[in-house]
Amino acid sequence: DCGLGKTLMQLEWAHHVAEHTHRPVLILCPLAVTGQTIKEGAKFGIEVARYAGAPTSGIWITNYEQLDGMDVSVFAGIVLDESSILKNFTGVYRNMITDAFATTPYKLACTATPSPNDLNEIGNHSEFLNILDAQDMRSRWFVRDEGMNNYRLKGHAKRDFYQWISSWATMVS
């Protein structure tokens, strides 16, 4: 939902990861959100700087469009602000983000506009977070109906599927 303090939560999380690891944390966000997040951090005493290359500590922020060609190996943590960017199963950014941060030890994906019944969005978040590959998720709990990308939850798997989601995802309202 909107207005619940998502930005402050992700800033506090990033602050703790940077402090714990003594390594930098990156926040990726939509283009117009960078300045807003920096201001929000300043309000609460959390310093956030625009990514300018070669960080050694602290919290850094840039927009999704700047990810291509960036050396992300220096970051101990990644925050995806508006992580619904992962929704598109074959999307360029979904693939780039998932591949780039495959070995990043700390990951947080945040969105105010999730599609809780969107199978691709759930699977892609799971894959980004190194929980379970999206295709493995579909084959474990779903059957394919006629048509491309048309899956239905197996009747006997409903409880197990939602218990699995609740083991790694949180919804706040």
Short mmCIF file of N, CA and C in Angstrom, two decimals, residues 89 123 127 132-140 151:
data_model
loop_
_atom_site.label_atom_id
_atom_site.label_comp_id
_atom_site.label_asym_id
_atom_site.label_seq_id
_atom_site.Cartn_x
_atom_site.Cartn_y
_atom_site.Cartn_z
N PHE A 89 8.06 -11.51 -17.22
CA PHE A 89 8.85 -12.74 -17.24
C PHE A 89 10.05 -12.66 -18.18
N GLY A 123 6.90 -15.53 -8.89
CA GLY A 123 8.03 -16.36 -9.28
C GLY A 123 9.29 -15.56 -9.53
N GLU A 127 12.81 -15.81 -7.56
CA GLU A 127 14.08 -16.07 -8.24
C GLU A 127 15.11 -14.98 -7.93
N LEU A 132 13.70 -19.61 -4.98
CA LEU A 132 13.38 -20.73 -5.87
C LEU A 132 13.25 -20.17 -7.28
N ASP A 133 13.82 -20.85 -8.25
CA ASP A 133 13.71 -20.46 -9.65
C ASP A 133 12.23 -20.36 -10.04
N ALA A 134 11.87 -19.35 -10.83
CA ALA A 134 10.48 -19.13 -11.22
C ALA A 134 9.88 -20.34 -11.93
N GLN A 135 10.64 -20.96 -12.81
CA GLN A 135 10.14 -22.14 -13.52
C GLN A 135 9.94 -23.31 -12.56
N ASP A 136 10.83 -23.47 -11.59
CA ASP A 136 10.67 -24.54 -10.60
C ASP A 136 9.42 -24.30 -9.75
N MET A 137 9.14 -23.04 -9.44
CA MET A 137 7.94 -22.71 -8.68
C MET A 137 6.69 -23.14 -9.45
N ARG A 138 6.66 -22.78 -10.74
CA ARG A 138 5.49 -23.14 -11.55
C ARG A 138 5.32 -24.65 -11.65
N SER A 139 6.40 -25.38 -11.85
CA SER A 139 6.27 -26.82 -12.01
C SER A 139 5.92 -27.52 -10.69
N ARG A 140 6.26 -26.91 -9.58
CA ARG A 140 6.00 -27.54 -8.28
C ARG A 140 4.53 -27.41 -7.84
N TYR A 151 -1.36 -20.74 -16.24
CA TYR A 151 -1.19 -21.75 -15.20
C TYR A 151 -2.30 -21.66 -14.18
#
